Amino acid sequence: MKRLTLSFDNGPTDGTGAVLDALAQRAIKTSFFLVGKQLRAPGARALAERAKAEGHWIGNHTLSHDVPLGRADAPHGHHLREIEEMDVLLDGLNEDVPLFRPYAGKGILGPHVFTAESLDYLRRTRHTVVLWNSVPRDWEQPPNAWVARALADIEAQSWTTVVLHDKPNDAMKHLPAFLDTVMARRIEIRQEFPPDCLPMVAGESQWDASALVRAT
Ligand SMILES: [Zn+2]
């Protein structure tokens, strides 16, 4: 049986409520990886609290989502500010084992994703690092094209972790139909993440993630 784990990045936004409605109507639990500058917007924290109250997991997706942590031109102290200050902002929302999803830029993984310092911080603070294996590009036109790409990824893999964005755009209008298709195909929807998307669990390295770390 194929498995699917859903995740929503870069919120909260004015589109988060509609996504939560679609998930609640189908009793689907997911994760939301929040960005600090979004969480500081008026009304955003209430949306994050609603997501948590409805059983979704909340994670850290950096404070400003501007420069990947491992980019050579990232300013001094960047990685700590981006992770640590966001952890502070998430106080009361974070999971017991805090979740961190790096910002990679269009979902493309590589040595720009982490520095040794940022991974060391995540290790010391016993984070679980959550990656992905499907980015169906829900930011591209036409707004329903991501659905076929996500379904193809699900068919091609045994356990797919898909990255979507809970934005107030036309792409998320196709989320209910996508969810109904997945359920009709008897794909098992899990809140947990597959091991190949978790290079670190509660601060413990699970596999060699050096390909994601900037060479020093
Ligand atoms: Zn993102």
JSON list of C-alpha atoms and ligand atoms in Angstrom, two decimals:
[
{"chain": "A", "resi": 1, "resn": "MET", "atom": "CA", "xyz": [0.00, 0.00, 0.00]},
{"chain": "A", "resi": 2, "resn": "LYS", "atom": "CA", "xyz": [1.28, 3.45, -0.94]},
{"chain": "A", "resi": 3, "resn": "ARG", "atom": "CA", "xyz": [1.74, 5.94, 1.87]},
{"chain": "A", "resi": 4, "resn": "LEU", "atom": "CA", "xyz": [1.46, 9.73, 1.85]},
{"chain": "A", "resi": 5, "resn": "THR", "atom": "CA", "xyz": [2.52, 12.31, 4.41]},
{"chain": "A", "resi": 6, "resn": "LEU", "atom": "CA", "xyz": [1.29, 15.86, 3.80]},
{"chain": "A", "resi": 7, "resn": "SER", "atom": "CA", "xyz": [3.06, 19.02, 4.89]},
{"chain": "A", "resi": 8, "resn": "PHE", "atom": "CA", "xyz": [2.30, 22.70, 4.41]},
{"chain": "A", "resi": 9, "resn": "ASP", "atom": "CA", "xyz": [5.13, 25.26, 4.42]},
{"chain": "A", "resi": 10, "resn": "ASN", "atom": "CA", "xyz": [5.57, 29.03, 4.63]},
{"chain": "A", "resi": 11, "resn": "GLY", "atom": "CA", "xyz": [2.39, 29.94, 6.53]},
{"chain": "A", "resi": 12, "resn": "PRO", "atom": "CA", "xyz": [0.31, 30.92, 8.32]},
{"chain": "A", "resi": 13, "resn": "THR", "atom": "CA", "xyz": [-1.48, 33.00, 5.69]},
{"chain": "A", "resi": 14, "resn": "ASP", "atom": "CA", "xyz": [-5.03, 34.03, 4.85]},
{"chain": "A", "resi": 15, "resn": "GLY", "atom": "CA", "xyz": [-5.24, 30.69, 3.05]},
{"chain": "A", "resi": 16, "resn": "THR", "atom": "CA", "xyz": [-4.52, 28.53, 6.10]},
{"chain": "A", "resi": 17, "resn": "GLY", "atom": "CA", "xyz": [-8.11, 28.41, 7.33]},
{"chain": "A", "resi": 18, "resn": "ALA", "atom": "CA", "xyz": [-9.42, 26.89, 4.08]},
{"chain": "A", "resi": 19, "resn": "VAL", "atom": "CA", "xyz": [-6.67, 24.26, 4.14]},
{"chain": "A", "resi": 20, "resn": "LEU", "atom": "CA", "xyz": [-7.54, 23.38, 7.75]},
{"chain": "A", "resi": 21, "resn": "ASP", "atom": "CA", "xyz": [-11.21, 23.09, 6.78]},
{"chain": "A", "resi": 22, "resn": "ALA", "atom": "CA", "xyz": [-10.41, 20.67, 3.92]},
{"chain": "A", "resi": 23, "resn": "LEU", "atom": "CA", "xyz": [-8.24, 18.54, 6.21]},
{"chain": "A", "resi": 24, "resn": "ALA", "atom": "CA", "xyz": [-10.75, 18.54, 9.09]},
{"chain": "A", "resi": 25, "resn": "GLN", "atom": "CA", "xyz": [-13.61, 17.51, 6.81]},
{"chain": "A", "resi": 26, "resn": "ARG", "atom": "CA", "xyz": [-11.61, 14.39, 5.93]},
{"chain": "A", "resi": 27, "resn": "ALA", "atom": "CA", "xyz": [-10.05, 13.78, 9.38]},
{"chain": "A", "resi": 28, "resn": "ILE", "atom": "CA", "xyz": [-6.54, 14.10, 7.91]},
{"chain": "A", "resi": 29, "resn": "LYS", "atom": "CA", "xyz": [-3.63, 15.09, 10.18]},
{"chain": "A", "resi": 30, "resn": "THR", "atom": "CA", "xyz": [-0.57, 16.81, 8.72]},
{"chain": "A", "resi": 31, "resn": "SER", "atom": "CA", "xyz": [2.27, 19.16, 9.65]},
{"chain": "A", "resi": 32, "resn": "PHE", "atom": "CA", "xyz": [2.61, 22.90, 9.18]},
{"chain": "A", "resi": 33, "resn": "PHE", "atom": "CA", "xyz": [6.12, 24.34, 8.97]},
{"chain": "A", "resi": 34, "resn": "LEU", "atom": "CA", "xyz": [5.78, 28.01, 9.86]},
{"chain": "A", "resi": 35, "resn": "VAL", "atom": "CA", "xyz": [7.84, 31.06, 8.93]},
{"chain": "A", "resi": 36, "resn": "GLY", "atom": "CA", "xyz": [8.45, 33.67, 11.61]},
{"chain": "A", "resi": 37, "resn": "LYS", "atom": "CA", "xyz": [7.60, 36.74, 9.59]},
{"chain": "A", "resi": 38, "resn": "GLN", "atom": "CA", "xyz": [4.28, 35.10, 8.72]},
{"chain": "A", "resi": 39, "resn": "LEU", "atom": "CA", "xyz": [3.57, 34.12, 12.31]},
{"chain": "A", "resi": 40, "resn": "ARG", "atom": "CA", "xyz": [4.05, 37.73, 13.41]},
{"chain": "A", "resi": 41, "resn": "ALA", "atom": "CA", "xyz": [1.26, 38.98, 11.10]},
{"chain": "A", "resi": 42, "resn": "PRO", "atom": "CA", "xyz": [-2.08, 39.95, 12.68]},
{"chain": "A", "resi": 43, "resn": "GLY", "atom": "CA", "xyz": [-4.30, 36.91, 13.20]},
{"chain": "A", "resi": 44, "resn": "ALA", "atom": "CA", "xyz": [-1.62, 34.43, 12.19]},
{"chain": "A", "resi": 45, "resn": "ARG", "atom": "CA", "xyz": [-0.97, 33.00, 15.62]},
{"chain": "A", "resi": 46, "resn": "ALA", "atom": "CA", "xyz": [-4.65, 32.13, 16.03]},
{"chain": "A", "resi": 47, "resn": "LEU", "atom": "CA", "xyz": [-4.46, 30.11, 12.81]},
{"chain": "A", "resi": 48, "resn": "ALA", "atom": "CA", "xyz": [-1.39, 28.26, 14.06]},
{"chain": "A", "resi": 49, "resn": "GLU", "atom": "CA", "xyz": [-3.12, 27.59, 17.37]},
{"chain": "A", "resi": 50, "resn": "ARG", "atom": "CA", "xyz": [-6.14, 26.26, 15.51]},
{"chain": "A", "resi": 51, "resn": "ALA", "atom": "CA", "xyz": [-3.92, 23.92, 13.47]},
{"chain": "A", "resi": 52, "resn": "LYS", "atom": "CA", "xyz": [-2.30, 22.61, 16.65]},
{"chain": "A", "resi": 53, "resn": "ALA", "atom": "CA", "xyz": [-5.66, 22.22, 18.41]},
{"chain": "A", "resi": 54, "resn": "GLU", "atom": "CA", "xyz": [-6.92, 20.19, 15.45]},
{"chain": "A", "resi": 55, "resn": "GLY", "atom": "CA", "xyz": [-4.05, 17.73, 15.83]},
{"chain": "A", "resi": 56, "resn": "HIS", "atom": "CA", "xyz": [-1.58, 18.94, 13.23]},
{"chain": "A", "resi": 57, "resn": "TRP", "atom": "CA", "xyz": [2.09, 19.15, 14.09]},
{"chain": "A", "resi": 58, "resn": "ILE", "atom": "CA", "xyz": [3.77, 22.55, 14.07]},
{"chain": "A", "resi": 59, "resn": "GLY", "atom": "CA", "xyz": [7.38, 23.02, 13.04]},
{"chain": "A", "resi": 60, "resn": "ASN", "atom": "CA", "xyz": [10.05, 25.66, 12.49]},
{"chain": "A", "resi": 61, "resn": "HIS", "atom": "CA", "xyz": [10.67, 26.68, 8.85]},
{"chain": "A", "resi": 62, "resn": "THR", "atom": "CA", "xyz": [13.01, 29.59, 9.71]},
{"chain": "A", "resi": 63, "resn": "LEU", "atom": "CA", "xyz": [12.40, 33.12, 10.86]},
{"chain": "A", "resi": 64, "resn": "SER", "atom": "CA", "xyz": [12.56, 34.94, 7.54]},
{"chain": "A", "resi": 65, "resn": "HIS", "atom": "CA", "xyz": [12.80, 32.28, 4.77]},
{"chain": "A", "resi": 66, "resn": "ASP", "atom": "CA", "xyz": [15.16, 34.50, 2.81]},
{"chain": "A", "resi": 67, "resn": "VAL", "atom": "CA", "xyz": [18.64, 32.94, 2.43]},
{"chain": "A", "resi": 68, "resn": "PRO", "atom": "CA", "xyz": [19.24, 29.17, 2.81]},
{"chain": "A", "resi": 69, "resn": "LEU", "atom": "CA", "xyz": [21.33, 28.50, 5.91]},
{"chain": "A", "resi": 70, "resn": "GLY", "atom": "CA", "xyz": [24.31, 27.09, 4.00]},
{"chain": "A", "resi": 71, "resn": "ARG", "atom": "CA", "xyz": [24.58, 29.77, 1.34]},
{"chain": "A", "resi": 72, "resn": "ALA", "atom": "CA", "xyz": [28.08, 31.16, 1.32]},
{"chain": "A", "resi": 73, "resn": "ASP", "atom": "CA", "xyz": [26.84, 34.76, 1.37]},
{"chain": "A", "resi": 74, "resn": "ALA", "atom": "CA", "xyz": [24.58, 34.25, 4.38]},
{"chain": "A", "resi": 75, "resn": "PRO", "atom": "CA", "xyz": [25.36, 36.93, 6.97]},
{"chain": "A", "resi": 76, "resn": "HIS", "atom": "CA", "xyz": [27.30, 36.11, 10.14]},
{"chain": "A", "resi": 77, "resn": "GLY", "atom": "CA", "xyz": [25.07, 34.51, 12.77]},
{"chain": "A", "resi": 78, "resn": "HIS", "atom": "CA", "xyz": [22.39, 33.92, 10.17]},
{"chain": "A", "resi": 79, "resn": "HIS", "atom": "CA", "xyz": [21.76, 30.26, 10.93]},
{"chain": "A", "resi": 80, "resn": "LEU", "atom": "CA", "xyz": [21.32, 30.79, 14.64]},
{"chain": "A", "resi": 81, "resn": "ARG", "atom": "CA", "xyz": [18.98, 33.74, 14.21]},
{"chain": "A", "resi": 82, "resn": "GLU", "atom": "CA", "xyz": [16.92, 31.89, 11.63]},
{"chain": "A", "resi": 83, "resn": "ILE", "atom": "CA", "xyz": [16.43, 28.76, 13.74]},
{"chain": "A", "resi": 84, "resn": "GLU", "atom": "CA", "xyz": [16.83, 29.92, 17.33]},
{"chain": "A", "resi": 85, "resn": "GLU", "atom": "CA", "xyz": [14.67, 33.05, 17.16]},
{"chain": "A", "resi": 86, "resn": "MET", "atom": "CA", "xyz": [11.97, 31.07, 15.38]},
{"chain": "A", "resi": 87, "resn": "ASP", "atom": "CA", "xyz": [12.05, 28.46, 18.14]},
{"chain": "A", "resi": 88, "resn": "VAL", "atom": "CA", "xyz": [11.43, 31.26, 20.63]},
{"chain": "A", "resi": 89, "resn": "LEU", "atom": "CA", "xyz": [8.56, 32.58, 18.53]},
{"chain": "A", "resi": 90, "resn": "LEU", "atom": "CA", "xyz": [7.07, 29.07, 18.41]},
{"chain": "A", "resi": 91, "resn": "ASP", "atom": "CA", "xyz": [6.97, 28.76, 22.19]},
{"chain": "A", "resi": 92, "resn": "GLY", "atom": "CA", "xyz": [3.70, 27.07, 23.07]},
{"chain": "A", "resi": 93, "resn": "LEU", "atom": "CA", "xyz": [3.22, 25.80, 19.53]},
{"chain": "A", "resi": 94, "resn": "ASN", "atom": "CA", "xyz": [6.30, 23.61, 19.08]},
{"chain": "A", "resi": 95, "resn": "GLU", "atom": "CA", "xyz": [6.15, 19.85, 19.54]},
{"chain": "A", "resi": 96, "resn": "ASP", "atom": "CA", "xyz": [7.80, 18.09, 22.51]},
{"chain": "A", "resi": 97, "resn": "VAL", "atom": "CA", "xyz": [10.48, 17.00, 20.07]},
{"chain": "A", "resi": 98, "resn": "PRO", "atom": "CA", "xyz": [10.76, 20.19, 18.02]},
{"chain": "A", "resi": 99, "resn": "LEU", "atom": "CA", "xyz": [10.54, 19.85, 14.25]},
{"chain": "A", "resi": 100, "resn": "PHE", "atom": "CA", "xyz": [12.73, 21.81, 11.85]},
{"chain": "A", "resi": 101, "resn": "ARG", "atom": "CA", "xyz": [12.38, 21.98, 8.09]},
{"chain": "A", "resi": 102, "resn": "PRO", "atom": "CA", "xyz": [15.15, 23.85, 6.27]},
{"chain": "A", "resi": 103, "resn": "TYR", "atom": "CA", "xyz": [14.50, 26.39, 3.55]},
{"chain": "A", "resi": 104, "resn": "ALA", "atom": "CA", "xyz": [16.14, 25.06, 0.39]},
{"chain": "A", "resi": 105, "resn": "GLY", "atom": "CA", "xyz": [14.80, 27.29, -2.39]},
{"chain": "A", "resi": 106, "resn": "LYS", "atom": "CA", "xyz": [12.21, 25.62, -4.69]},
{"chain": "A", "resi": 107, "resn": "GLY", "atom": "CA", "xyz": [12.67, 22.45, -2.68]},
{"chain": "A", "resi": 108, "resn": "ILE", "atom": "CA", "xyz": [16.03, 21.63, -4.28]},
{"chain": "A", "resi": 109, "resn": "LEU", "atom": "CA", "xyz": [18.33, 19.88, -1.80]},
{"chain": "A", "resi": 110, "resn": "GLY", "atom": "CA", "xyz": [22.09, 20.44, -1.79]},
{"chain": "A", "resi": 111, "resn": "PRO", "atom": "CA", "xyz": [25.03, 21.77, 0.24]},
{"chain": "A", "resi": 112, "resn": "HIS", "atom": "CA", "xyz": [23.36, 25.18, 0.53]},
{"chain": "A", "resi": 113, "resn": "VAL", "atom": "CA", "xyz": [20.81, 23.78, 2.99]},
{"chain": "A", "resi": 114, "resn": "PHE", "atom": "CA", "xyz": [22.88, 23.62, 6.21]},
{"chain": "A", "resi": 115, "resn": "THR", "atom": "CA", "xyz": [26.12, 24.77, 7.76]},
{"chain": "A", "resi": 116, "resn": "ALA", "atom": "CA", "xyz": [27.95, 22.58, 10.26]},
{"chain": "A", "resi": 117, "resn": "GLU", "atom": "CA", "xyz": [27.00, 25.14, 12.93]},
{"chain": "A", "resi": 118, "resn": "SER", "atom": "CA", "xyz": [23.30, 25.00, 12.12]},
{"chain": "A", "resi": 119, "resn": "LEU", "atom": "CA", "xyz": [23.23, 21.20, 12.24]},
{"chain": "A", "resi": 120, "resn": "ASP", "atom": "CA", "xyz": [25.16, 21.29, 15.51]},
{"chain": "A", "resi": 121, "resn": "TYR", "atom": "CA", "xyz": [22.57, 23.66, 16.98]},
{"chain": "A", "resi": 122, "resn": "LEU", "atom": "CA", "xyz": [19.77, 21.31, 15.88]},
{"chain": "A", "resi": 123, "resn": "ARG", "atom": "CA", "xyz": [21.65, 18.38, 17.45]},
{"chain": "A", "resi": 124, "resn": "ARG", "atom": "CA", "xyz": [22.20, 20.14, 20.77]},
{"chain": "A", "resi": 125, "resn": "THR", "atom": "CA", "xyz": [18.58, 21.28, 20.95]},
{"chain": "A", "resi": 126, "resn": "ARG", "atom": "CA", "xyz": [17.37, 17.77, 20.04]},
{"chain": "A", "resi": 127, "resn": "HIS", "atom": "CA", "xyz": [15.41, 18.73, 16.95]},
{"chain": "A", "resi": 128, "resn": "THR", "atom": "CA", "xyz": [13.98, 16.36, 14.40]},
{"chain": "A", "resi": 129, "resn": "VAL", "atom": "CA", "xyz": [14.92, 17.55, 10.88]},
{"chain": "A", "resi": 130, "resn": "VAL", "atom": "CA", "xyz": [12.16, 16.94, 8.34]},
{"chain": "A", "resi": 131, "resn": "LEU", "atom": "CA", "xyz": [12.94, 16.84, 4.61]},
{"chain": "A", "resi": 132, "resn": "TRP", "atom": "CA", "xyz": [10.67, 15.78, 1.71]},
{"chain": "A", "resi": 133, "resn": "ASN", "atom": "CA", "xyz": [10.63, 13.69, -1.44]},
{"chain": "A", "resi": 134, "resn": "SER", "atom": "CA", "xyz": [7.93, 15.48, -3.43]},
{"chain": "A", "resi": 135, "resn": "VAL", "atom": "CA", "xyz": [7.71, 19.16, -4.33]},
{"chain": "A", "resi": 136, "resn": "PRO", "atom": "CA", "xyz": [4.91, 19.38, -6.92]},
{"chain": "A", "resi": 137, "resn": "ARG", "atom": "CA", "xyz": [5.50, 23.14, -7.41]},
{"chain": "A", "resi": 138, "resn": "ASP", "atom": "CA", "xyz": [2.10, 24.40, -6.36]},
{"chain": "A", "resi": 139, "resn": "TRP", "atom": "CA", "xyz": [3.34, 27.93, -7.06]},
{"chain": "A", "resi": 140, "resn": "GLU", "atom": "CA", "xyz": [3.36, 27.34, -10.84]},
{"chain": "A", "resi": 141, "resn": "GLN", "atom": "CA", "xyz": [0.57, 27.90, -13.35]},
{"chain": "A", "resi": 142, "resn": "PRO", "atom": "CA", "xyz": [-1.92, 26.51, -14.14]},
{"chain": "A", "resi": 143, "resn": "PRO", "atom": "CA", "xyz": [-3.04, 26.29, -10.51]},
{"chain": "A", "resi": 144, "resn": "ASN", "atom": "CA", "xyz": [-4.19, 22.65, -10.75]},
{"chain": "A", "resi": 145, "resn": "ALA", "atom": "CA", "xyz": [-1.00, 21.29, -12.37]},
{"chain": "A", "resi": 146, "resn": "TRP", "atom": "CA", "xyz": [0.53, 20.37, -9.01]},
{"chain": "A", "resi": 147, "resn": "VAL", "atom": "CA", "xyz": [-2.17, 17.74, -8.44]},
{"chain": "A", "resi": 148, "resn": "ALA", "atom": "CA", "xyz": [-1.01, 15.46, -11.29]},
{"chain": "A", "resi": 149, "resn": "ARG", "atom": "CA", "xyz": [2.65, 15.94, -10.29]},
{"chain": "A", "resi": 150, "resn": "ALA", "atom": "CA", "xyz": [1.90, 15.01, -6.68]},
{"chain": "A", "resi": 151, "resn": "LEU", "atom": "CA", "xyz": [-0.12, 11.94, -7.72]},
{"chain": "A", "resi": 152, "resn": "ALA", "atom": "CA", "xyz": [2.73, 10.83, -10.02]},
{"chain": "A", "resi": 153, "resn": "ASP", "atom": "CA", "xyz": [5.22, 11.13, -7.15]},
{"chain": "A", "resi": 154, "resn": "ILE", "atom": "CA", "xyz": [2.91, 9.09, -4.90]},
{"chain": "A", "resi": 155, "resn": "GLU", "atom": "CA", "xyz": [2.67, 6.35, -7.53]},
{"chain": "A", "resi": 156, "resn": "ALA", "atom": "CA", "xyz": [6.46, 6.30, -8.04]},
{"chain": "A", "resi": 157, "resn": "GLN", "atom": "CA", "xyz": [7.45, 5.95, -4.37]},
{"chain": "A", "resi": 158, "resn": "SER", "atom": "CA", "xyz": [6.40, 3.72, -1.50]},
{"chain": "A", "resi": 159, "resn": "TRP", "atom": "CA", "xyz": [6.07, 6.60, 0.99]},
{"chain": "A", "resi": 160, "resn": "THR", "atom": "CA", "xyz": [5.85, 10.17, -0.27]},
{"chain": "A", "resi": 161, "resn": "THR", "atom": "CA", "xyz": [6.26, 13.32, 1.82]},
{"chain": "A", "resi": 162, "resn": "VAL", "atom": "CA", "xyz": [4.78, 16.13, -0.22]},
{"chain": "A", "resi": 163, "resn": "VAL", "atom": "CA", "xyz": [5.44, 19.85, 0.31]},
{"chain": "A", "resi": 164, "resn": "LEU", "atom": "CA", "xyz": [2.49, 22.17, -0.32]},
{"chain": "A", "resi": 165, "resn": "HIS", "atom": "CA", "xyz": [1.94, 25.79, 0.65]},
{"chain": "A", "resi": 166, "resn": "ASP", "atom": "CA", "xyz": [-1.16, 26.96, 2.54]},
{"chain": "A", "resi": 167, "resn": "LYS", "atom": "CA", "xyz": [-1.46, 30.19, 0.61]},
{"chain": "A", "resi": 168, "resn": "PRO", "atom": "CA", "xyz": [-4.58, 32.18, -0.34]},
{"chain": "A", "resi": 169, "resn": "ASN", "atom": "CA", "xyz": [-4.22, 31.27, -4.01]},
{"chain": "A", "resi": 170, "resn": "ASP", "atom": "CA", "xyz": [-6.00, 29.21, -6.64]},
{"chain": "A", "resi": 171, "resn": "ALA", "atom": "CA", "xyz": [-3.65, 26.24, -6.19]},
{"chain": "A", "resi": 172, "resn": "MET", "atom": "CA", "xyz": [-5.17, 25.35, -2.82]},
{"chain": "A", "resi": 173, "resn": "LYS", "atom": "CA", "xyz": [-8.68, 25.39, -4.32]},
{"chain": "A", "resi": 174, "resn": "HIS", "atom": "CA", "xyz": [-7.64, 22.05, -5.80]},
{"chain": "A", "resi": 175, "resn": "LEU", "atom": "CA", "xyz": [-6.64, 20.57, -2.44]},
{"chain": "A", "resi": 176, "resn": "PRO", "atom": "CA", "xyz": [-10.07, 19.01, -1.70]},
{"chain": "A", "resi": 177, "resn": "ALA", "atom": "CA", "xyz": [-10.15, 17.21, -5.07]},
{"chain": "A", "resi": 178, "resn": "PHE", "atom": "CA", "xyz": [-6.56, 16.03, -4.56]},
{"chain": "A", "resi": 179, "resn": "LEU", "atom": "CA", "xyz": [-7.40, 14.66, -1.11]},
{"chain": "A", "resi": 180, "resn": "ASP", "atom": "CA", "xyz": [-10.51, 12.92, -2.42]},
{"chain": "A", "resi": 181, "resn": "THR", "atom": "CA", "xyz": [-8.49, 11.30, -5.23]},
{"chain": "A", "resi": 182, "resn": "VAL", "atom": "CA", "xyz": [-5.87, 10.08, -2.76]},
{"chain": "A", "resi": 183, "resn": "MET", "atom": "CA", "xyz": [-8.55, 8.63, -0.48]},
{"chain": "A", "resi": 184, "resn": "ALA", "atom": "CA", "xyz": [-10.37, 7.00, -3.42]},
{"chain": "A", "resi": 185, "resn": "ARG", "atom": "CA", "xyz": [-7.10, 5.32, -4.43]},
{"chain": "A", "resi": 186, "resn": "ARG", "atom": "CA", "xyz": [-6.78, 3.85, -0.93]},
{"chain": "A", "resi": 187, "resn": "ILE", "atom": "CA", "xyz": [-3.44, 5.56, -0.35]},
{"chain": "A", "resi": 188, "resn": "GLU", "atom": "CA", "xyz": [-2.63, 5.48, 3.34]},
{"chain": "A", "resi": 189, "resn": "ILE", "atom": "CA", "xyz": [-2.28, 9.01, 4.74]},
{"chain": "A", "resi": 190, "resn": "ARG", "atom": "CA", "xyz": [0.10, 9.16, 7.70]},
{"chain": "A", "resi": 191, "resn": "GLN", "atom": "CA", "xyz": [1.11, 12.05, 9.93]},
{"chain": "A", "resi": 192, "resn": "GLU", "atom": "CA", "xyz": [4.52, 10.46, 10.63]},
{"chain": "A", "resi": 193, "resn": "PHE", "atom": "CA", "xyz": [7.40, 10.97, 8.22]},
{"chain": "A", "resi": 194, "resn": "PRO", "atom": "CA", "xyz": [9.28, 8.23, 6.35]},
{"chain": "A", "resi": 195, "resn": "PRO", "atom": "CA", "xyz": [12.83, 7.52, 7.63]},
{"chain": "A", "resi": 196, "resn": "ASP", "atom": "CA", "xyz": [14.46, 8.68, 4.39]},
{"chain": "A", "resi": 197, "resn": "CYS", "atom": "CA", "xyz": [13.07, 12.18, 5.05]},
{"chain": "A", "resi": 198, "resn": "LEU", "atom": "CA", "xyz": [14.48, 12.34, 8.59]},
{"chain": "A", "resi": 199, "resn": "PRO", "atom": "CA", "xyz": [18.27, 12.84, 8.68]},
{"chain": "A", "resi": 200, "resn": "MET", "atom": "CA", "xyz": [18.03, 13.70, 12.39]},
{"chain": "A", "resi": 201, "resn": "VAL", "atom": "CA", "xyz": [15.53, 12.51, 15.01]},
{"chain": "A", "resi": 202, "resn": "ALA", "atom": "CA", "xyz": [15.55, 14.22, 18.42]},
{"chain": "A", "resi": 203, "resn": "GLY", "atom": "CA", "xyz": [19.13, 15.34, 17.86]},
{"chain": "A", "resi": 204, "resn": "GLU", "atom": "CA", "xyz": [20.39, 11.90, 16.77]},
{"chain": "A", "resi": 205, "resn": "SER", "atom": "CA", "xyz": [21.80, 11.55, 13.26]},
{"chain": "A", "resi": 206, "resn": "GLN", "atom": "CA", "xyz": [19.94, 8.89, 11.27]},
{"chain": "A", "resi": 207, "resn": "TRP", "atom": "CA", "xyz": [21.97, 8.88, 8.05]},
{"chain": "A", "resi": 208, "resn": "ASP", "atom": "CA", "xyz": [24.82, 10.72, 6.39]},
{"chain": "A", "resi": 209, "resn": "ALA", "atom": "CA", "xyz": [23.48, 14.20, 5.55]},
{"chain": "A", "resi": 210, "resn": "SER", "atom": "CA", "xyz": [26.85, 15.67, 4.56]},
{"chain": "A", "resi": 211, "resn": "ALA", "atom": "CA", "xyz": [25.55, 16.32, 1.02]},
{"chain": "A", "resi": 212, "resn": "LEU", "atom": "CA", "xyz": [23.28, 18.96, 2.61]},
{"chain": "A", "resi": 213, "resn": "VAL", "atom": "CA", "xyz": [26.06, 20.79, 4.47]},
{"chain": "A", "resi": 214, "resn": "ARG", "atom": "CA", "xyz": [28.22, 23.59, 3.12]},
{"chain": "A", "resi": 215, "resn": "ALA", "atom": "CA", "xyz": [31.87, 22.66, 2.81]},
{"chain": "A", "resi": 216, "resn": "THR", "atom": "CA", "xyz": [33.90, 24.82, 5.19]},
{"chain": "B", "resi": 1, "resn": "ZN", "atom": "ZN", "xyz": [9.57, 27.20, 2.35]}
]
